[in-house]
Coordinates of C-alpha atoms in Angstrom, one line a residue:
Chain A
X980 CA 123.3 63.4 99.4
X981 CA 126.3 65.6 98.1
X982 CA 126.5 64.4 95.4
X983 CA 123.4 64.7 92.7
X984 CA 122.0 61.5 92.1
X985 CA 119.3 60.4 89.2
X986 CA 116.7 61.7 87.9
X987 CA 113.2 60.8 89.4
X988 CA 109.8 60.8 87.3
X989 CA 106.9 63.8 88.7
X990 CA 103.8 61.8 88.0
X991 CA 100.5 63.5 86.2
X992 CA 97.3 62.7 87.5
X993 CA 97.2 60.1 84.6
X994 CA 100.9 58.7 86.3
X995 CA 99.7 58.8 89.3
X996 CA 98.3 55.4 90.3
X997 CA 101.6 53.6 88.5
X998 CA 103.9 56.1 91.2
X999 CA 101.6 54.5 93.8
X1000 CA 101.3 50.9 92.7
X1001 CA 105.4 50.7 92.8
X1002 CA 105.6 52.7 96.0
X1003 CA 103.0 49.8 97.4
X1004 CA 105.7 47.3 96.4
X1005 CA 103.5 46.2 92.6
X1006 CA 103.6 47.1 89.0
X1007 CA 100.4 47.8 87.8
X1008 CA 100.0 47.6 84.6
X1009 CA 96.1 48.6 82.5
X1010 CA 94.3 46.2 80.4
X1011 CA 91.2 47.4 78.3
X1012 CA 87.3 46.3 79.4
X1013 CA 87.6 46.4 75.9
X1014 CA 89.5 44.1 73.4
X1015 CA 91.6 43.5 76.5
X1016 CA 94.8 45.4 75.3
X1017 CA 97.4 44.8 78.3
X1018 CA 99.7 48.1 78.1
X1019 CA 102.1 50.5 78.8
X1020 CA 103.3 53.8 79.8
X1021 CA 99.5 55.3 81.4
X1022 CA 97.1 56.8 80.3
X1023 CA 93.3 57.0 80.7
X1024 CA 92.7 55.6 77.1
X1025 CA 93.1 51.8 75.3
X1026 CA 96.4 52.5 72.0
X1027 CA 94.3 49.6 70.5
X1028 CA 90.9 51.1 70.4
X1029 CA 90.9 54.5 71.9
X1030 CA 88.2 53.1 74.6
X1031 CA 88.2 55.2 78.0
X1032 CA 86.7 51.6 80.2
X1033 CA 89.7 50.6 81.3
X1034 CA 91.5 48.7 84.4
X1035 CA 94.2 48.8 86.6
X1036 CA 96.1 44.9 86.3
X1037 CA 98.5 43.6 89.1
X1038 CA 101.5 42.1 86.5
X1039 CA 103.5 39.1 87.0
X1040 CA 106.9 40.9 87.8
X1041 CA 108.6 38.3 85.3
X1042 CA 109.7 39.4 82.2
X1043 CA 113.2 38.4 80.4
X1044 CA 116.1 41.2 79.2
X1045 CA 114.9 41.8 75.7
X1046 CA 118.0 44.2 75.4
X1047 CA 120.0 47.1 76.6
X1048 CA 123.4 49.1 76.2
X1049 CA 126.0 48.8 79.1
X1050 CA 126.4 52.3 80.1
X1051 CA 130.8 53.7 80.5
X1052 CA 129.6 57.3 80.6
X1053 CA 129.8 59.1 83.6
X1054 CA 125.6 60.0 84.8
X1055 CA 124.3 61.3 88.3
X1056 CA 123.4 59.0 90.3
X1057 CA 125.3 55.9 88.9
X1058 CA 128.7 54.0 89.0
X1059 CA 130.1 53.4 85.5
X1060 CA 129.6 51.1 83.9
X1061 CA 126.0 50.0 84.1
X1062 CA 123.0 48.6 82.3
X1063 CA 120.2 50.3 80.4
X1064 CA 117.8 47.4 79.8
X1065 CA 114.6 47.4 78.4
X1066 CA 112.6 43.8 79.4
X1067 CA 109.3 42.8 77.9
X1068 CA 107.3 41.8 80.4
X1069 CA 105.4 38.7 80.8
X1070 CA 102.0 39.7 80.1
X1071 CA 103.5 41.7 77.2
X1072 CA 104.1 45.7 78.0
X1073 CA 107.9 46.3 77.5
X1074 CA 109.9 48.6 79.8
X1075 CA 113.1 50.9 79.8
X1076 CA 114.6 49.5 84.3
X1077 CA 118.0 48.4 85.2
X1078 CA 119.1 45.7 85.7
X1079 CA 120.9 44.6 89.4
X1080 CA 121.9 42.3 91.3
X1081 CA 123.5 40.9 89.0
X1082 CA 126.8 42.3 86.8
X1083 CA 127.0 44.5 84.9
X1084 CA 129.0 42.7 81.7
X1085 CA 127.8 40.6 78.6
X1086 CA 128.7 37.0 80.0
X1087 CA 125.9 37.6 82.8
X1088 CA 123.9 39.6 80.9
X1089 CA 122.2 37.9 78.4
X1090 CA 119.1 38.2 76.1
X1091 CA 115.6 36.1 77.4
X1092 CA 117.3 35.1 80.4
X1093 CA 114.5 35.8 82.6
X1094 CA 114.2 38.5 85.3
X1095 CA 111.8 39.5 88.6
X1096 CA 110.8 43.4 89.9
X1097 CA 112.2 44.7 92.8
X1098 CA 110.8 48.1 94.5
X1099 CA 113.8 50.6 95.3
X1100 CA 112.8 53.5 97.0
X1101 CA 114.3 56.3 95.6
X1102 CA 112.3 59.0 98.0
X1103 CA 109.2 59.2 100.1
X1104 CA 107.0 59.7 97.3
X1105 CA 109.2 57.4 94.6
X1106 CA 109.8 54.5 94.5
X1107 CA 111.3 52.4 91.2
X1108 CA 110.5 49.0 89.6
X1109 CA 114.4 47.3 88.6
X1110 CA 115.0 44.3 87.5
X1111 CA 117.2 41.0 89.4
X1112 CA 118.2 37.7 87.1
X1113 CA 114.5 35.7 88.8
X1114 CA 115.8 33.4 91.7
X1115 CA 115.1 30.3 88.7
X1116 CA 117.9 31.9 86.4
X1117 CA 120.8 32.7 89.2
X1118 CA 123.4 30.1 90.3
Chain B
X525 CA 101.4 64.3 44.6
X526 CA 104.5 65.5 43.7
X527 CA 106.1 63.5 40.1
X528 CA 108.6 66.8 38.9
X529 CA 106.9 69.0 39.5
X530 CA 108.6 70.5 42.4
X531 CA 112.5 71.1 41.8
X532 CA 115.7 72.5 44.2
X533 CA 116.8 75.3 42.5
X534 CA 119.1 76.3 45.2
X535 CA 121.0 74.6 47.5
X536 CA 124.2 75.4 49.9
X537 CA 126.3 74.6 53.0
X538 CA 127.4 76.9 55.5
X539 CA 130.2 78.9 54.6
X540 CA 132.7 77.0 57.5
X541 CA 131.5 73.2 59.2
X542 CA 132.9 72.0 61.6
X543 CA 133.7 74.0 65.1
X544 CA 132.5 77.4 64.3
X545 CA 132.7 80.1 67.0
X546 CA 131.7 83.2 65.2
X547 CA 128.4 82.7 65.1
X548 CA 125.4 81.9 67.1
X549 CA 123.1 79.4 66.2
X550 CA 120.7 81.9 64.1
X551 CA 123.2 83.5 61.7
X552 CA 124.2 79.7 61.1
X553 CA 121.1 79.4 60.2
X554 CA 121.9 83.1 58.2
X555 CA 125.0 82.0 56.8
X556 CA 123.3 79.0 54.5
X557 CA 119.9 80.6 53.8
X558 CA 122.2 83.3 52.7
X559 CA 124.5 81.3 50.7
X560 CA 121.5 79.3 49.3
X561 CA 120.0 82.5 48.0
X562 CA 123.0 83.3 45.9
X563 CA 123.4 80.1 45.0
X564 CA 120.0 81.0 42.9
X565 CA 120.6 84.6 42.4
X566 CA 117.2 85.4 44.5
X567 CA 116.7 88.4 47.4
X568 CA 115.2 87.1 50.9
X569 CA 112.0 89.4 49.1
X570 CA 111.7 86.5 46.7
X571 CA 111.3 83.7 49.4
X572 CA 107.4 84.2 50.3
X573 CA 107.6 80.2 52.1
X574 CA 109.6 79.7 54.7
X575 CA 110.2 75.9 57.0
X576 CA 113.3 75.5 60.2
X577 CA 112.9 73.5 63.2
X578 CA 115.3 74.0 65.9
X579 CA 114.7 77.8 65.8
X580 CA 110.8 79.3 64.5
X581 CA 110.0 79.8 61.2
X582 CA 108.7 83.1 62.6
X583 CA 112.3 83.9 64.4
X584 CA 113.9 83.2 60.6
X585 CA 111.7 85.1 58.5
X586 CA 112.3 88.5 60.8
X587 CA 115.6 87.6 60.9
X588 CA 116.6 86.8 57.2
X589 CA 112.9 90.2 56.1
X590 CA 111.5 88.0 54.4
X591 CA 107.6 88.4 54.6
X592 CA 105.7 84.7 54.5
X593 CA 102.7 83.3 52.3
X594 CA 103.6 79.7 54.4
X595 CA 105.5 78.6 56.8
X596 CA 106.2 74.8 58.5
X597 CA 107.7 74.2 62.0
X598 CA 107.2 70.7 61.7
X599 CA 110.1 70.1 64.8
X600 CA 110.3 66.4 65.2
X601 CA 114.3 65.6 64.7
X602 CA 116.9 65.3 62.8
X603 CA 114.5 64.1 59.8
X604 CA 112.5 67.1 59.9
X605 CA 114.1 68.2 56.4
X606 CA 112.7 65.8 54.6
X607 CA 109.6 66.8 56.3
X608 CA 110.4 70.1 55.3
X609 CA 111.0 69.7 51.6
X610 CA 107.7 67.0 51.7
X611 CA 105.3 70.0 52.8
X612 CA 107.9 73.1 50.9
X613 CA 106.4 70.5 47.3
X614 CA 103.0 69.6 48.5
X615 CA 102.4 73.6 49.4
X616 CA 104.1 74.4 45.7
X617 CA 101.8 72.1 44.4
X618 CA 99.0 73.9 46.0
X619 CA 99.6 77.0 45.3
X620 CA 101.0 77.8 49.2
X621 CA 104.0 79.6 48.2
X622 CA 105.7 79.5 45.4
X623 CA 109.6 80.2 46.0
X624 CA 110.3 78.5 50.1
X625 CA 112.6 78.4 51.9
X626 CA 114.0 75.2 54.0
X627 CA 116.6 76.2 56.7
X628 CA 118.9 75.0 59.4
X629 CA 121.4 76.6 61.7
X630 CA 122.9 74.3 65.2
X631 CA 125.3 75.5 67.0
X632 CA 125.0 71.3 68.4
X633 CA 129.2 71.4 69.1
X634 CA 130.0 75.3 70.3
X635 CA 127.1 76.2 72.0
X636 CA 125.9 79.5 71.2
X637 CA 122.4 80.3 71.4
X638 CA 121.4 76.5 71.3
X639 CA 120.8 76.1 75.6
X640 CA 121.4 72.4 76.7
X641 CA 117.4 71.4 76.9
X642 CA 116.9 68.4 79.3
X643 CA 113.5 65.8 79.6
X644 CA 111.3 67.6 81.5
X645 CA 110.3 64.5 84.4
X646 CA 106.8 64.9 84.3
X647 CA 107.3 63.6 80.1
X648 CA 106.2 60.5 80.0
X649 CA 110.1 59.7 78.6
X650 CA 111.2 61.9 82.7
X651 CA 108.9 59.6 84.0
X652 CA 109.6 55.7 82.7
X653 CA 113.6 56.1 80.4
X654 CA 115.9 59.2 82.5
X655 CA 115.2 57.5 85.2
X656 CA 117.6 54.4 84.7
X657 CA 120.3 56.4 83.4
X658 CA 120.0 57.2 79.9
X659 CA 122.6 60.0 79.4
X660 CA 121.4 61.0 75.8
X661 CA 121.8 59.6 71.8
X662 CA 124.3 57.5 72.6
X663 CA 123.2 55.2 75.1
X664 CA 119.9 55.4 73.9
X665 CA 119.2 55.0 70.2
X666 CA 121.6 51.4 70.4
X667 CA 119.6 49.9 72.2
X668 CA 117.3 48.1 70.6
X669 CA 120.5 46.6 68.5
X670 CA 122.0 44.1 70.4
X671 CA 118.2 42.5 70.6
X672 CA 118.8 42.9 66.3
X673 CA 121.7 41.6 66.7
X674 CA 121.0 38.2 68.3
X675 CA 117.9 38.0 66.0
X676 CA 120.5 38.1 62.4
X677 CA 123.7 37.2 64.5
X678 CA 125.4 40.5 63.3
X679 CA 129.4 40.8 64.7
X680 CA 130.0 43.5 66.7
X681 CA 133.2 44.1 63.8
X682 CA 130.2 44.1 61.0
X683 CA 128.9 46.9 62.9
X684 CA 131.8 49.1 62.7
X685 CA 132.5 48.2 59.1
X686 CA 130.4 50.2 58.8
X687 CA 131.8 53.0 59.3
X688 CA 134.9 51.7 57.9
X689 CA 133.4 51.8 55.0
X690 CA 132.0 55.8 55.4
X691 CA 135.4 56.6 56.2
X692 CA 136.4 55.7 53.0
X693 CA 133.5 58.1 51.6
X694 CA 134.5 61.3 53.8
X695 CA 138.3 59.7 53.2
X696 CA 137.1 61.8 49.6
X697 CA 135.7 64.9 50.9
X698 CA 138.1 68.0 51.7
X699 CA 134.7 68.8 53.9
X700 CA 134.9 66.3 56.1
X701 CA 136.0 66.5 59.6
X702 CA 137.4 62.8 59.6
X703 CA 139.3 62.4 56.5
X704 CA 142.0 59.2 58.2
X705 CA 140.6 55.8 56.2
X706 CA 140.6 53.9 60.1
X707 CA 140.0 49.6 60.0
X708 CA 137.5 47.2 61.9
X709 CA 140.6 47.7 65.2
X710 CA 140.2 51.3 65.1
X711 CA 136.8 51.0 65.4
X712 CA 136.7 48.4 67.9
X713 CA 139.5 50.1 70.3
X714 CA 138.1 53.0 70.3
X715 CA 136.4 54.1 73.6
X716 CA 134.7 52.1 74.4
X717 CA 131.0 54.3 74.9
X718 CA 127.8 52.1 75.7
X719 CA 128.7 48.7 74.2
X720 CA 128.7 47.3 71.4
X721 CA 128.9 50.7 70.8
X722 CA 132.6 52.8 70.7
X723 CA 133.3 56.0 70.0
X724 CA 133.9 55.7 66.3
X725 CA 130.7 53.5 65.6
X726 CA 129.4 56.8 67.1
X727 CA 128.4 60.5 65.4
X728 CA 130.3 64.2 65.1
X729 CA 129.3 67.1 67.2
X730 CA 129.9 69.8 64.9
X731 CA 128.7 73.4 64.2
X732 CA 127.0 74.1 60.9
X733 CA 123.5 74.1 58.7
X734 CA 123.0 74.3 55.3
X735 CA 119.5 75.8 53.6
X736 CA 117.4 73.9 50.8
X737 CA 115.6 76.8 47.9
X738 CA 112.1 75.4 46.0
X739 CA 110.0 76.5 43.8
X740 CA 108.0 74.6 41.3
X741 CA 109.4 73.1 37.9
X742 CA 108.4 75.1 35.5
X743 CA 109.8 77.9 36.9
X744 CA 113.2 75.8 37.3
X745 CA 114.1 75.6 34.5
X746 CA 114.5 80.2 34.4
X747 CA 117.7 79.8 37.8
X748 CA 121.3 79.6 36.6
X749 CA 121.7 76.3 38.7
X750 CA 120.7 72.8 37.3
X751 CA 117.1 71.9 38.6
X752 CA 117.5 68.9 40.5
X753 CA 113.1 67.7 40.8
X754 CA 111.4 65.9 44.0
X755 CA 110.2 63.3 42.7
X756 CA 108.5 61.5 45.5
X757 CA 108.2 61.5 49.7
X758 CA 107.4 59.8 52.7
X759 CA 107.1 60.8 56.6
X760 CA 105.9 58.9 59.5
X761 CA 106.3 58.8 63.5
X762 CA 106.2 55.7 65.8
X763 CA 106.8 57.2 69.3
X764 CA 109.3 59.0 71.5
X765 CA 109.6 56.1 73.5
X766 CA 113.0 54.3 72.2
X767 CA 111.3 51.4 74.8
X768 CA 108.0 51.5 73.3
X769 CA 108.6 50.4 69.2
X770 CA 106.5 48.0 68.1
X771 CA 110.1 46.3 67.2
X772 CA 113.3 46.2 68.0
X773 CA 115.0 45.4 64.3
X774 CA 113.1 47.7 62.6
X775 CA 111.6 50.8 63.4
X776 CA 107.9 51.5 61.4
X777 CA 108.4 55.1 60.4
X778 CA 111.0 54.1 58.1
X779 CA 108.7 51.2 56.5
X780 CA 106.1 54.0 56.2
X781 CA 108.3 56.5 55.3
X782 CA 110.7 54.8 52.7
X783 CA 108.3 52.9 50.5
X784 CA 105.4 55.9 50.4
X785 CA 108.0 58.1 49.3
X786 CA 109.0 55.2 46.7
X787 CA 105.6 54.7 45.4
X788 CA 105.0 58.4 45.1
X789 CA 108.0 58.0 43.0
X790 CA 106.8 55.6 40.9
X791 CA 110.0 54.0 41.3
X792 CA 111.6 50.9 41.7
X793 CA 114.8 49.8 43.6
X794 CA 116.8 48.6 41.2
X795 CA 116.3 52.8 39.3
X796 CA 118.3 54.1 42.7
X797 CA 121.7 55.6 41.8
X798 CA 122.6 56.6 45.2
X799 CA 121.3 56.6 48.4
X800 CA 122.1 58.8 51.9
X801 CA 120.4 57.0 55.3
X802 CA 120.9 59.1 58.2
X803 CA 123.5 57.1 60.4
X804 CA 123.9 59.0 63.6
X805 CA 124.7 55.8 64.8
X806 CA 126.6 52.7 62.7
X807 CA 123.0 50.1 63.1
X808 CA 121.4 52.6 61.1
X809 CA 121.9 52.8 57.8
X810 CA 121.0 48.5 58.0
X811 CA 118.4 49.4 59.6
X812 CA 116.9 51.4 56.3
X813 CA 118.3 49.7 54.3
X814 CA 115.7 46.6 55.4
X815 CA 113.0 48.8 56.6
X816 CA 112.9 50.8 52.7
X817 CA 112.8 47.9 50.8
X818 CA 116.7 46.8 49.5
X819 CA 117.2 44.0 51.3
X820 CA 115.3 40.6 53.1
X821 CA 115.8 41.7 57.4
X822 CA 119.5 40.8 58.6
X823 CA 121.5 40.7 55.5
X824 CA 122.7 44.3 55.4
X825 CA 125.0 44.6 57.7
X826 CA 127.1 41.7 55.7
X827 CA 126.3 43.6 52.3
X828 CA 127.7 46.6 53.7
X829 CA 130.6 44.4 55.3
X830 CA 130.5 42.9 51.9
X831 CA 131.7 46.5 50.3
X832 CA 128.7 47.2 48.1
X833 CA 127.6 50.3 49.6
X834 CA 132.0 51.8 49.1
X835 CA 133.6 53.2 46.5
X836 CA 133.0 51.2 43.3
X837 CA 130.1 49.6 45.3
X838 CA 126.7 48.9 43.3
X839 CA 124.8 51.0 45.9
X840 CA 126.6 54.1 47.1
X841 CA 125.7 54.8 50.7
X842 CA 126.8 58.2 52.9
X843 CA 128.8 59.4 49.6
X844 CA 130.0 62.6 52.1
X845 CA 131.2 60.4 54.9
X846 CA 128.0 60.8 56.5
X847 CA 127.2 61.9 60.6
X848 CA 130.0 59.0 61.6
X849 CA 133.2 60.9 59.4
X850 CA 131.5 64.6 57.3
X851 CA 129.8 66.7 60.3
X852 CA 127.0 65.8 62.7
X853 CA 125.5 69.2 64.4
X854 CA 123.3 67.0 65.9
X855 CA 120.1 67.8 63.6
X856 CA 121.9 65.8 60.4
X857 CA 119.1 66.0 57.6
X858 CA 120.0 68.3 56.3
X859 CA 122.8 67.7 55.8
X860 CA 121.8 64.4 54.1
X861 CA 120.0 66.1 51.6
X862 CA 122.4 68.3 50.5
X863 CA 124.8 65.6 49.4
X864 CA 121.8 64.0 47.1
X865 CA 121.4 67.3 45.6
X866 CA 125.7 68.0 44.4
X867 CA 125.0 64.5 43.4
X868 CA 122.3 65.2 41.5
X869 CA 123.8 68.5 40.7
X870 CA 126.8 66.2 39.2
X871 CA 129.1 68.4 41.1
X872 CA 129.7 65.9 45.5
X873 CA 133.4 65.4 45.9
X874 CA 132.7 61.6 45.7
X875 CA 130.2 62.0 42.8
X876 CA 128.9 59.1 41.9
X877 CA 128.9 59.3 37.5
X878 CA 126.1 59.0 35.9
X879 CA 123.4 59.5 39.1
X880 CA 120.0 60.2 38.2
X881 CA 117.6 59.2 41.4
X882 CA 118.8 59.8 44.3
X883 CA 117.3 58.5 47.7
X884 CA 117.8 60.4 51.3
X885 CA 116.1 58.9 54.1
X886 CA 116.3 60.7 58.1
X887 CA 115.2 60.0 61.0
X888 CA 113.8 62.2 63.9
X889 CA 114.3 61.7 67.6
X890 CA 115.7 58.4 68.4
X891 CA 112.9 55.9 65.4
X892 CA 110.9 58.6 66.6
X893 CA 110.2 60.4 63.4
X894 CA 111.2 59.8 59.6
X895 CA 111.3 60.9 56.5
X896 CA 112.3 60.2 52.8
X897 CA 112.3 61.9 50.2
X898 CA 113.5 61.0 46.4
X899 CA 115.3 63.2 44.0
X900 CA 116.0 63.5 40.5
X901 CA 118.5 65.3 38.0
X902 CA 116.0 64.2 35.2
X903 CA 113.8 67.0 33.8
X904 CA 110.1 66.1 34.0

């Protein structure tokens, strides 16, 4: 790898379970045991009611494309133009990601189109959750 | 809190604006601060409060020779200065200081004494946004806009109109970086940065600075400058992660800071003669007009395209040319405040005749924080 790759996360104690999850091809969210709020990004308490009684829950991996830009400038680890997207998970939370297996054009990237998670290993420890057009949405 | 009890008595920008290669960042602070002190006839020994954002107030107090009884290092991005003004007004009211300097200098273009900062990979941004390829504000701050456009049927042409109209204001300002008039096609045909955003929908990158000096309204009468009173202020914060905004078509921080300031000032939107909305990118005046309650949701783009904020329009907006055309050193809020003060003093290059109330609204980070200041030139 002569060229620098994309920025990679460094897990913290509060987020380690999420990155362990993606490595095992699971998208993990958290749910409050008291108020049932499902939330992201990870933290050991509920952002809605401050309860510390929270559980890790596996997401379906289904989402819709919520918003994005198509970046035309150079970036380490990317070949422009590429979309920087936010998807809205079926469980409610939104997350930033990239849309793969899809042309990076306004025509191909329609807001509200169904997408599904795919897991792309980056290193021995870090796997990123990316999204592709859902099977039912693919022509 | 303040209703005409605190006033701006000193205001100035750096001597030069644009590309400044003979001063470092702290030097830009000092140049602006010394200009503001000269503006109102004060010396550093007359200042007992200091606020700044990208340098610490300790550094500036020492550098300028100030012994403060009050310091504020609130650093929440480009609206930090609106929030400094709010905090300073409260501090003067509370008797914590009598004469407060709010200062900014930023070597945003030349980057002398202003090292590039990187996002730490253990931060939430570093873990959950940076890996997906954003390269700073042009490819981050713009992400919510497609959702706004789809929700309200707003077009790329309408977004481009924001830049066109602001260039008209800039054309009247000799200190503006870009002064040549542009068309919608010029904007749409400028280099693609992060679709749907083209170069001319994005702010400048320049060097500069500015400083304000505030004191109590009863002392303000003793200064040589025309006092500009603080009618009301507001501040708020939402999220450091653009992906975690509650509503991609609206800023919660705007919706808290703006109405807080209006309520404090006791004014209605019809009372506003002049408006500044921090425009790092062309969508911000659209979000700002709606979130501050000037227009119903979804109507601001057509309002701007309809020339209502242009020269001769009913609601003059970003009359210095804004971050899109005047200058933008990275944290733009200080320059918006300077234009509001100039308008209230009656000395702006594109002066709004008879303007009595100016609203100055800032954003910090990328919809992360917000600050609003409402000024008036009417004595209490």
